[in-house]
Coordinates of C-alpha atoms and ligand atoms in Angstrom, one line a residue:
X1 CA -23.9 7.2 1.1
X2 CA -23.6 4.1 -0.3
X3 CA -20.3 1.9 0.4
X4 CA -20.0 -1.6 -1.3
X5 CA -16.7 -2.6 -0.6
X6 CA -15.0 -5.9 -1.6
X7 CA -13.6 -8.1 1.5
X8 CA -10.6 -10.4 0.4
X9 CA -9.1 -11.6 4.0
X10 CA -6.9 -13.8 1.8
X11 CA -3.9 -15.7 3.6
X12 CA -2.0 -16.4 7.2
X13 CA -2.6 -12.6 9.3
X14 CA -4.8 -11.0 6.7
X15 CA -7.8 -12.7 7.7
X16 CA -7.4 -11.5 10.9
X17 CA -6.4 -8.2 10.5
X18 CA -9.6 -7.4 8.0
X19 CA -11.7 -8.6 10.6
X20 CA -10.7 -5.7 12.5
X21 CA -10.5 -3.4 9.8
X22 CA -13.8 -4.7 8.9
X23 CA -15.4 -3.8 12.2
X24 CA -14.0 -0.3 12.1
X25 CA -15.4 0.2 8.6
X26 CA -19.3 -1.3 10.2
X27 CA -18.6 1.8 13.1
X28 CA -18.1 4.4 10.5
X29 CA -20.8 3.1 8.6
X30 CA -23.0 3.3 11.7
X31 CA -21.9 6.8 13.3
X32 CA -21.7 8.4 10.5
X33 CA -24.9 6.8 8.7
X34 CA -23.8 4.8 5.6
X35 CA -25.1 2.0 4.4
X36 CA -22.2 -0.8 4.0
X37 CA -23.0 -3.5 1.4
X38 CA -19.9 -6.1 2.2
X39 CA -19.2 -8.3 -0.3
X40 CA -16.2 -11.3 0.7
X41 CA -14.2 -13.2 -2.1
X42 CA -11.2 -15.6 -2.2
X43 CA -7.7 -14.4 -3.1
X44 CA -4.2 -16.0 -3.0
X45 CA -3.8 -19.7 -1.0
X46 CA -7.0 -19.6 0.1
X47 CA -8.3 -19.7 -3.4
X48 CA -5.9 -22.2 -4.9
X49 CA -7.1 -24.0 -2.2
X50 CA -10.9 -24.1 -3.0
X51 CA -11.1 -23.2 -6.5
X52 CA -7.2 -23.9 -7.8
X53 CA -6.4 -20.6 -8.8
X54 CA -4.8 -18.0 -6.8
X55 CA -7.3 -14.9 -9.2
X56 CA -10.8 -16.5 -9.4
X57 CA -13.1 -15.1 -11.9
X58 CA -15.7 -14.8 -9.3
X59 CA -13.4 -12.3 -7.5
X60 CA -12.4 -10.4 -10.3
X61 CA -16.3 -10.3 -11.2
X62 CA -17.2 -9.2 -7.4
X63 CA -14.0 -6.2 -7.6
X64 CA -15.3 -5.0 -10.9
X65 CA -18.9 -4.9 -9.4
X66 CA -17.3 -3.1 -5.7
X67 CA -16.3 0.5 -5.4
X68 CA -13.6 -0.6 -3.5
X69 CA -11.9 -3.4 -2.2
X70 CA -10.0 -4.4 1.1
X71 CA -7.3 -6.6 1.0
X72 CA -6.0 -8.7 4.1
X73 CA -2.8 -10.6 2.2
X74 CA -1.6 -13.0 0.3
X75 CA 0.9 -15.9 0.6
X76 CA 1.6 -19.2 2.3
X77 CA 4.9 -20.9 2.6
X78 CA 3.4 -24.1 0.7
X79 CA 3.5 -22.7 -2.4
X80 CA 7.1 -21.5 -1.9
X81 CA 7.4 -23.8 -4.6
X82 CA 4.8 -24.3 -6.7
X83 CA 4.6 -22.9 -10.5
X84 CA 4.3 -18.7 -11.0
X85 CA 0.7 -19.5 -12.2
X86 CA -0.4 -21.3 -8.9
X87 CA 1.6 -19.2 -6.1
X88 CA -0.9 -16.8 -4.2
X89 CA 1.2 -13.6 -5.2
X90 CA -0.2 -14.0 -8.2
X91 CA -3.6 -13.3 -7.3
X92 CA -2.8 -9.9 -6.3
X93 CA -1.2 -9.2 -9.5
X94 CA -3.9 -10.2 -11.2
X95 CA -6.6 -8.3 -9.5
X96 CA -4.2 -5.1 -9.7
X97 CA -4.0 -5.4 -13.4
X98 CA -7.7 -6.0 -13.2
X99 CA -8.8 -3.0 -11.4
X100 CA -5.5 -1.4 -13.2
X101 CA -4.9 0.6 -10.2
X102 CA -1.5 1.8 -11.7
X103 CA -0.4 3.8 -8.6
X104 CA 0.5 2.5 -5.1
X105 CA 0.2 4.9 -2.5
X106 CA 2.4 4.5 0.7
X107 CA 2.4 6.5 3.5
X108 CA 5.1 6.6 5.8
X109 CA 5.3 9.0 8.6
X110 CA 6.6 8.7 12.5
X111 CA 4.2 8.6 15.4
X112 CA 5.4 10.4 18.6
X113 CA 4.3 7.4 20.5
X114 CA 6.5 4.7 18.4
X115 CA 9.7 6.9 18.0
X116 CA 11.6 4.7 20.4
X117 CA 10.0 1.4 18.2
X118 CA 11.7 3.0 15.2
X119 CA 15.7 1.5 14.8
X120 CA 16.7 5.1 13.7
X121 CA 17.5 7.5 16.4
X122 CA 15.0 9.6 17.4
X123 CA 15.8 13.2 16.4
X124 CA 16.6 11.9 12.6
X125 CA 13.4 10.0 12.6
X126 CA 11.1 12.5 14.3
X127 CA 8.8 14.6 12.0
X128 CA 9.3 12.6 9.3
X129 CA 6.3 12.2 6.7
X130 CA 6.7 10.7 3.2
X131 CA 4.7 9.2 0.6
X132 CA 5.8 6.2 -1.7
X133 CA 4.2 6.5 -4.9
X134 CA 4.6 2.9 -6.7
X135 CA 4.0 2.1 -10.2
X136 CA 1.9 -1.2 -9.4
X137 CA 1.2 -2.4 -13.1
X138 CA 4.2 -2.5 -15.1
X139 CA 8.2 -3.3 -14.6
X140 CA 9.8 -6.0 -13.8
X141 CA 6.2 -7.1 -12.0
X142 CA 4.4 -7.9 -15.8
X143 CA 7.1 -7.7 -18.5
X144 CA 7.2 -10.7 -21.2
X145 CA 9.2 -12.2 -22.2
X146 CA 9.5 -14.1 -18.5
X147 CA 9.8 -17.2 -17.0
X148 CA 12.5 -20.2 -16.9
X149 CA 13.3 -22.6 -19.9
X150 CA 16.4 -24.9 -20.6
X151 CA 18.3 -27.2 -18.5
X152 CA 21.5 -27.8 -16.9
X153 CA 23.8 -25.2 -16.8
X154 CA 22.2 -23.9 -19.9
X155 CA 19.2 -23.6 -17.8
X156 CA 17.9 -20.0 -18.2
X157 CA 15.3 -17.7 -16.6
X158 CA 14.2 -13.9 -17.8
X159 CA 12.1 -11.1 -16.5
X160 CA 11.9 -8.1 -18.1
X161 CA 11.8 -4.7 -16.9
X162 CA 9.2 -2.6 -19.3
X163 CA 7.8 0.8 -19.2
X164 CA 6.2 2.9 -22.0
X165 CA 6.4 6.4 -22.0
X166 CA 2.6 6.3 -21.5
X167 CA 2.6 4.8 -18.0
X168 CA 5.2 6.3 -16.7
X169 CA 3.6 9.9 -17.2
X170 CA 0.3 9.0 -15.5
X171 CA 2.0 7.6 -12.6
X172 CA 4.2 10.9 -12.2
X173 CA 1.1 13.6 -12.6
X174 CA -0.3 11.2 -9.9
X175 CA 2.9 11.9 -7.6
X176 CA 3.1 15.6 -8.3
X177 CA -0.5 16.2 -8.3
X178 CA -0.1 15.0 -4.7
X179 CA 3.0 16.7 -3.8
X180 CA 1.0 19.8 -4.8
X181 CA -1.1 19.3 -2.1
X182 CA 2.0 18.3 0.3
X183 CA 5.3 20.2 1.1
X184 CA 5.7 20.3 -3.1
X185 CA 8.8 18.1 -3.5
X186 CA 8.9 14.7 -5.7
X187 CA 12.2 12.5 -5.4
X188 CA 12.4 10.3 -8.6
X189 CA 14.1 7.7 -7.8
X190 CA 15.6 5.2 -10.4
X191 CA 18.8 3.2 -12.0
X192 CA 19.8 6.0 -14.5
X193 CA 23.2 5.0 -14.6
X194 CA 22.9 1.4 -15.8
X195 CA 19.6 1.0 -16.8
X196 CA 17.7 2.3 -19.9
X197 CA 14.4 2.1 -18.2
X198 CA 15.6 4.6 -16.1
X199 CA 16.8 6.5 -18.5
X200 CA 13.4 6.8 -20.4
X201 CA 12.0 6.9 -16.9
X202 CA 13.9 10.1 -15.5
X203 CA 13.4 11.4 -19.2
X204 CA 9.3 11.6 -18.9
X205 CA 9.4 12.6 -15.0
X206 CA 11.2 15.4 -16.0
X207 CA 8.9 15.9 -18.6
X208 CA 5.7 16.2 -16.3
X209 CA 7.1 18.2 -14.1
X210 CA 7.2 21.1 -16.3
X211 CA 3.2 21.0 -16.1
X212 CA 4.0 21.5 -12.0
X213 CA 6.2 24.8 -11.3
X214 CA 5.0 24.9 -7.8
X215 CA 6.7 21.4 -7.3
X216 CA 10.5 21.1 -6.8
X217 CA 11.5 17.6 -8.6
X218 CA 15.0 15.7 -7.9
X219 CA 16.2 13.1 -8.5
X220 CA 18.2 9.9 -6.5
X221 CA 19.6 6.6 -7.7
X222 CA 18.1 3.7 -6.0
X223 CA 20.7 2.2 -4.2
X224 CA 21.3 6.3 -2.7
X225 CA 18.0 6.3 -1.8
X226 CA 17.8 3.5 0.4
X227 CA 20.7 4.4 2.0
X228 CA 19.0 8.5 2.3
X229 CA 16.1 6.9 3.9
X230 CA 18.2 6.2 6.9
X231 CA 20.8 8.7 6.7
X232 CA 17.9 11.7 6.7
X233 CA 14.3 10.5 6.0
X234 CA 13.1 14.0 6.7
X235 CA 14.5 14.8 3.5
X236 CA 11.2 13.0 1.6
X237 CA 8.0 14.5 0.9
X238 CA 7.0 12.5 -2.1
X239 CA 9.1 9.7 -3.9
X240 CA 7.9 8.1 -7.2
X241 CA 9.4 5.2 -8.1
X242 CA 8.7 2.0 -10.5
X243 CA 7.1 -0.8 -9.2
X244 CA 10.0 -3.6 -7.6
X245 CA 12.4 -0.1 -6.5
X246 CA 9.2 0.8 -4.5
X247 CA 8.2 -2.8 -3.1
X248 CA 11.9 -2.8 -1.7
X249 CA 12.1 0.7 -0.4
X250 CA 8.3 0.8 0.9
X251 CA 9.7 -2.0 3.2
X252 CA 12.6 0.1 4.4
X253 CA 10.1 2.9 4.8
X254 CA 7.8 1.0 6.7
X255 CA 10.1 0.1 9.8
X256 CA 11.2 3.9 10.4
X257 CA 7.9 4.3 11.4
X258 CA 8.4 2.0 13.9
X259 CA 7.0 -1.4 12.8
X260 CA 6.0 -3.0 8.9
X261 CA 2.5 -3.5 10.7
X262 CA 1.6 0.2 10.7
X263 CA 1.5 0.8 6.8
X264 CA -1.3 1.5 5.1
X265 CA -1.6 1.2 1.4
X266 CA -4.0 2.4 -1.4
X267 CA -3.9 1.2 -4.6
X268 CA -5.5 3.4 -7.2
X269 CA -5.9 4.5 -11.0
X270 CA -9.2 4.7 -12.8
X271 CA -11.7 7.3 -11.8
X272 CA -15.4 5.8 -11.5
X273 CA -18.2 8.1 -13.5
X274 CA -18.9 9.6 -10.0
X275 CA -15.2 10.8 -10.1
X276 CA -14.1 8.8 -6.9
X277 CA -11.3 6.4 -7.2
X278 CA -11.5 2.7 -7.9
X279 CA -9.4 1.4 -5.8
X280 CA -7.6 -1.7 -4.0
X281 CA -6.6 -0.6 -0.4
X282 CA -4.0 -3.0 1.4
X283 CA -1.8 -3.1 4.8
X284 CA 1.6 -3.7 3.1
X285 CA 2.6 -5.8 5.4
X286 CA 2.6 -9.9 4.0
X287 CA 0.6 -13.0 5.6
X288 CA 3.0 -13.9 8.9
X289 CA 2.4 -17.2 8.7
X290 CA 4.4 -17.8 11.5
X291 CA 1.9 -15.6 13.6
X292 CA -0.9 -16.1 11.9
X293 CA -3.8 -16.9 14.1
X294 CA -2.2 -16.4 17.3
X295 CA -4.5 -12.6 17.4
X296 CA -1.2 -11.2 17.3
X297 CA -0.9 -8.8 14.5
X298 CA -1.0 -5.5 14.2
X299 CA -4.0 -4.7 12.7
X300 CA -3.4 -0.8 12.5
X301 CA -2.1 -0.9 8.6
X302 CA -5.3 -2.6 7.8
X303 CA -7.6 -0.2 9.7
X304 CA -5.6 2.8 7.8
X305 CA -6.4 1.0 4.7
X306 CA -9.8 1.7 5.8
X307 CA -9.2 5.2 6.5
X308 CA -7.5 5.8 2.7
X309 CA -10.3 3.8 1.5
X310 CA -13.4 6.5 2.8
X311 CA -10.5 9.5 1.6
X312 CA -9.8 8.1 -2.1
X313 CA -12.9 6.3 -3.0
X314 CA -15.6 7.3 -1.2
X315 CA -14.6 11.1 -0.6
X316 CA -15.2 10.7 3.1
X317 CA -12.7 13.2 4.4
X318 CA -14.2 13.4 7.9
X319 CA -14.3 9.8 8.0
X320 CA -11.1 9.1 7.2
X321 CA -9.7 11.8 9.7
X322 CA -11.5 10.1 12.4
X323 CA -10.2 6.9 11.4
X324 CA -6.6 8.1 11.8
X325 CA -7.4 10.0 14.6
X326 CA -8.6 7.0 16.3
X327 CA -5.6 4.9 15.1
X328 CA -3.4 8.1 17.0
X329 CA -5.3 7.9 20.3
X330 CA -5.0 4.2 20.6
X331 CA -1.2 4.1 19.6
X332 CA -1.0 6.8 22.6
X333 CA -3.2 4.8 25.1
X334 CA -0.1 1.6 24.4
X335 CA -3.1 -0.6 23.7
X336 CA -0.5 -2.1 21.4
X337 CA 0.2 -5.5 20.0
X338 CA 3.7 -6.5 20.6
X339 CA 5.2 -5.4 17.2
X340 CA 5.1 -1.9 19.1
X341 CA 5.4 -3.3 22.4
X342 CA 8.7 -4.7 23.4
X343 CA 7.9 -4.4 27.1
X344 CA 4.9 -5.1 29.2
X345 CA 1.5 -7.0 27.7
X346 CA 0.6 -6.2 24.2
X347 CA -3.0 -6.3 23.3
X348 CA -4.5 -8.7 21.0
X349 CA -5.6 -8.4 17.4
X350 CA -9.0 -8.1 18.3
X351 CA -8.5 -5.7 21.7
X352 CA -6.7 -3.0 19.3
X353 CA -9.7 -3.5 16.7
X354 CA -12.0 -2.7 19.6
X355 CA -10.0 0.3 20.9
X356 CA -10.1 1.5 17.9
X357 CA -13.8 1.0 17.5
X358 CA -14.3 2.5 20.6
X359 CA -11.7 5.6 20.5
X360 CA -14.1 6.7 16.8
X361 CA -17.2 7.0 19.5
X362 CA -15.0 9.8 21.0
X363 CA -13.7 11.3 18.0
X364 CA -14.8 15.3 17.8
X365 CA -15.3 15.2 14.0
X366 CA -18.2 13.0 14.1
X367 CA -20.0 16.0 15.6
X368 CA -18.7 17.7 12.1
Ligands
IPM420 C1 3.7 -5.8 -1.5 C2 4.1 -7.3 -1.5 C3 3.7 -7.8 -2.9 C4 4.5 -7.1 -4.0 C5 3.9 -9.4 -3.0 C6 3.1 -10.1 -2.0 C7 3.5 -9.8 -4.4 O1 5.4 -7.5 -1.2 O2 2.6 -5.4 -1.8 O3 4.7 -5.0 -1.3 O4 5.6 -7.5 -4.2 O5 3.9 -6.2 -4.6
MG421 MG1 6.4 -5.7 -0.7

């Protein structure tokens, strides 16, 4: 098959952890005999830096072209200041509106080898295995009117949280189409009680989910949730939620499973004519710039980036099974970076990028 994938390394850790995910995507290619065609782009700092815009058209051009895209992250602390239109978060609006992958896909689940790296105690956190489906394209992310006008103490600023009826029923068949496959439970999770988005919101969820019989829905408030994520994370099999309520909790969910490094994130929406997914496949961790180019960071989100990448827009099933298998064996070896590894020598960026190269060479589904 052919894969032409989109690099964008982008900002502080993310050019280092999409080297490594980047060499674990040239193994599959070779074990399993794919022809890569890489493609590499600028995104966020990097790209105000050499073009002066965080969302060049040359790397909206070269996404549109890919069949996917893999993206490091964005952000650098100077900009913390600089105008919405020239921070590097903006970039990665922009090229998710671009490829208008509408639905953010975040797995969280606990590894038996990380359960004491997890703050929760072990028996509430063991077993535990959700998905975050996030709206990525509307909300609070994209609404107009926005920005901040006036002075003194009249000075003002707006955002505005907007959702048509429209997007929020594509982003909930998305959820329950995948809770079908899963333990058949969505948790909705929203501001019903103050907010009219919500109210629309919970409205059309319940709406789709008469099309799903077979899937149970409820419903939580957000400020519940977060504190049910703790409390009993088991509880989750898949939680739909509009774009900033997921950024926020996706965070909270990250760190149950032991460390924000491990999350993997794809990005999808669009089908291509083949049927496969566009898509925009992400760690969610941020930049680090405090550890950025020390070969310090986790690179395991990035690498199950890769693996969601071969599942969702390639159809690579194997693949991607191998990938994560891989990612298991090494987080069993403790070839760990010290995220994971409070005690004893961590491993290097680029050692856990090997070990993972090498643990695929081992992998019993290649022989599939
Ligand atoms: C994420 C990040 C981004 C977001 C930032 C970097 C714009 O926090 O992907 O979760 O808020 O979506
Ligand atoms: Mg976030």
């Amino acid at each position: 098959m052919n894969l032409n994938v989109l690099l964008l390394p982008g900002d502080g850790i993310g050019v280092e952890v999409t080297r490594e995910a980047e060499k674990v995507l040239k193994q599959v290619a070779e074990l399993y005999n794919h022809t890569l065609h890489l493609s590499e782009g600028l995104l966020g700092g990097i790209a105000i830096h050499q073009t002066g815009t965080p969302f060049p058209d040359s790397t909206r051009d070269l996404a549109l072209a890919a069949d996917a895209t893999l993206m490091g992250a964005v952000g650098l602390p100077e900009f913390d200041n600089a105008a919405p239109e020239k921070r590097p978060e903006r970039g990665l609006l922009g090229i998710r509106q671009a490829l208008q992958v509408y639905a953010n896909l975040r797995p969280v689940r606990s590894y038996a080898a990380l359960i004491d790296s997890s703050p929760l105690k072990n028996h509430l956190v063991d077993g535990a295995d959700m998905i975050i489906v996030r709206e990525l394209t509307g909300g609070l992310y994209y609404g107009t009117p926005r920005g901040i006008s006036g002075s003194g103490p009249e000075e003002k600023a707006v955002n505005t949280m907007v959702y048509t009826r429209a997007e929020i029923e594509r982003v909930a068949h998305m959820a329950f189409q995948l809770a079908g496959k899963r333990r058949k439970k969505v948790t909705s999770v929203d501001k019903s009680n103050v907010l009219e988005n919500s109210q629309l919101w919970r409205r059309v969820v319940v709406e789709v989910s008469l099309q799903y019989p077979g899937v149970a829905l409820d419903h939580l408030l957000v400020d519940n949730c977060a504190m049910q994520l703790i409390l009993n994370p088991k509880r989750f099999d898949v939680i739909l939620t509009e774009n900033m309520f997921g950024d926020i909790l996706s965070d909270e969910g990250a760190v149950l499973a032991g460390s924000i490094g491990m999350l993997p994130s794809a990005s999808i929406g669009a089908r291509r004519p083949s049927g496969a997914w566009a898509g925009l496949y992400e760690p969610v961790h941020g930049s680090a710039p405090d550890i950025a180019g020390q070969n310090k960071a986790n690179p395991l989100g990035a690498i199950g980036s890769v693996a969601a990448m071969l599942e969702y827009s390639f159809g690579l099933i194997d693949e991607a099974k191998a990938v994560n298998q891989a990612i298991e064996s090494v987080l069993n070896s403790g070839e760990v970076t010290a995220d994971l590894k409070p005690a004893g020598t961590p491993a290097t960026t680029s050692q856990v990028g090997d070990a993972v190269c090498a643990a695929l060479e081992l992998t019993p589904a290649r022989m599939v």
